[in-house]
């Protein structure tokens, strides 16, 4: 009887030889997205996610900054799957974004996957072969829901999809951005908690980007979360379009004036709390402002996290700042004057 072969141990390395701890992060878009990273661009419907993803594509392909501030450290070819928008719309937007950077779309290395039926994880080998063929620096899959048949609420089923995407990014040094929908207000003010489906989606990203419209037809809020680097404060982003002799132009730009003046709901909430002689309850705020409970609670949590408001027990909300405490009392029982 043949003796079974002993199991082969997994390959290991001493921790000190794993990587150079002093090596700088390798950015694809400086401070925005890493080389070989995998992440999500999330937002509610009609927040411009697909248009914004195309802007990142043109930035990487042209070597011109994204949003006018995120330099392209390693420009190169881009591979795109646009599974929902009509091809004519995709081309029109790409051309307008290229024109804004003084480039013709035909001169940019942006390739679009036109074969139908890409499904993950079954199609990972063909997708990796396509990335290698195009020598892509960035792969955009828009939207995630169109490239798999897994139950998005099942962590086990989504792990097969997400682990494969991450492995592809690591193996090819091609950054992968998945465009995905949100469906609810972020619990606790954490944008990733609003992503539709399993919480693994939030945990998956090396970098996750979240877009939120601040007002109807108004500017957008962009939140950036990195696993390996601190994220900046929320940014206000605007899409600017115009017509020129060379054709339509479109570009996303950052408005550094700050977010405080750009969110009418935030300003109305602060005005109500600051103008009230006593703590204001969440129910009173919701009734006065006429907003959904989840929307208001998410805003209140963000304001509390920023130190702008504070909750006073069950009474309600007051302006932020130090909570006054009792004056110190010496041993003789008389308060000590300040």
mmCIF file of N, CA and C in Angstrom, residues 80-83 112-120 123 126 146-147 149:
data_model
loop_
_atom_site.group_PDB
_atom_site.id
_atom_site.type_symbol
_atom_site.label_atom_id
_atom_site.label_comp_id
_atom_site.label_asym_id
_atom_site.label_seq_id
_atom_site.Cartn_x
_atom_site.Cartn_y
_atom_site.Cartn_z
ATOM 1 N N UNK A 80 -12.034 49.815 -19.806
ATOM 2 C CA UNK A 80 -13.331 50.228 -19.272
ATOM 3 C C UNK A 80 -14.424 49.257 -19.698
ATOM 4 N N UNK A 81 -15.279 48.893 -18.749
ATOM 5 C CA UNK A 81 -16.523 48.197 -19.050
ATOM 6 C C UNK A 81 -17.663 49.104 -18.611
ATOM 7 N N UNK A 82 -18.442 49.589 -19.550
ATOM 8 C CA UNK A 82 -19.596 50.441 -19.255
ATOM 9 C C UNK A 82 -20.836 49.652 -19.636
ATOM 10 N N UNK A 83 -21.410 48.944 -18.658
ATOM 11 C CA UNK A 83 -22.455 47.965 -18.949
ATOM 12 C C UNK A 83 -23.851 48.554 -18.979
ATOM 13 N N UNK A 112 -12.469 49.991 -24.527
ATOM 14 C CA UNK A 112 -13.752 49.620 -23.938
ATOM 15 C C UNK A 112 -14.045 48.156 -24.243
ATOM 16 N N UNK A 113 -14.393 47.383 -23.225
ATOM 17 C CA UNK A 113 -14.790 45.992 -23.426
ATOM 18 C C UNK A 113 -16.191 45.993 -24.035
ATOM 19 N N UNK A 114 -16.308 45.463 -25.235
ATOM 20 C CA UNK A 114 -17.593 45.496 -25.941
ATOM 21 C C UNK A 114 -18.247 44.124 -26.022
ATOM 22 N N UNK A 115 -17.527 43.081 -25.648
ATOM 23 C CA UNK A 115 -18.112 41.736 -25.666
ATOM 24 C C UNK A 115 -19.033 41.569 -24.464
ATOM 25 N N UNK A 116 -20.244 41.142 -24.713
ATOM 26 C CA UNK A 116 -21.215 40.953 -23.632
ATOM 27 C C UNK A 116 -20.931 39.662 -22.874
ATOM 28 N N UNK A 117 -21.438 39.610 -21.661
ATOM 29 C CA UNK A 117 -21.396 38.361 -20.908
ATOM 30 C C UNK A 117 -20.253 38.217 -19.935
ATOM 31 N N UNK A 118 -19.489 39.281 -19.657
ATOM 32 C CA UNK A 118 -18.432 39.171 -18.651
ATOM 33 C C UNK A 118 -19.070 38.908 -17.294
ATOM 34 N N UNK A 119 -18.672 37.817 -16.643
ATOM 35 C CA UNK A 119 -19.196 37.475 -15.328
ATOM 36 C C UNK A 119 -18.043 37.063 -14.421
ATOM 37 N N UNK A 120 -18.093 37.530 -13.188
ATOM 38 C CA UNK A 120 -17.095 37.194 -12.184
ATOM 39 C C UNK A 120 -17.723 36.277 -11.134
ATOM 40 N N UNK A 123 -15.130 34.776 -15.178
ATOM 41 C CA UNK A 123 -14.413 35.450 -16.256
ATOM 42 C C UNK A 123 -13.101 36.094 -15.857
ATOM 43 N N UNK A 126 -10.028 35.501 -18.326
ATOM 44 C CA UNK A 126 -10.117 36.278 -19.565
ATOM 45 C C UNK A 126 -9.934 37.769 -19.283
ATOM 46 N N UNK A 146 -23.558 44.373 -12.721
ATOM 47 C CA UNK A 146 -23.679 43.796 -14.069
ATOM 48 C C UNK A 146 -22.600 42.768 -14.395
ATOM 49 N N UNK A 147 -21.647 42.550 -13.478
ATOM 50 C CA UNK A 147 -20.560 41.621 -13.805
ATOM 51 C C UNK A 147 -20.531 40.408 -12.881
ATOM 52 N N UNK A 149 -23.329 37.325 -10.667
ATOM 53 C CA UNK A 149 -24.670 36.828 -10.357
ATOM 54 C C UNK A 149 -24.781 36.428 -8.888
#
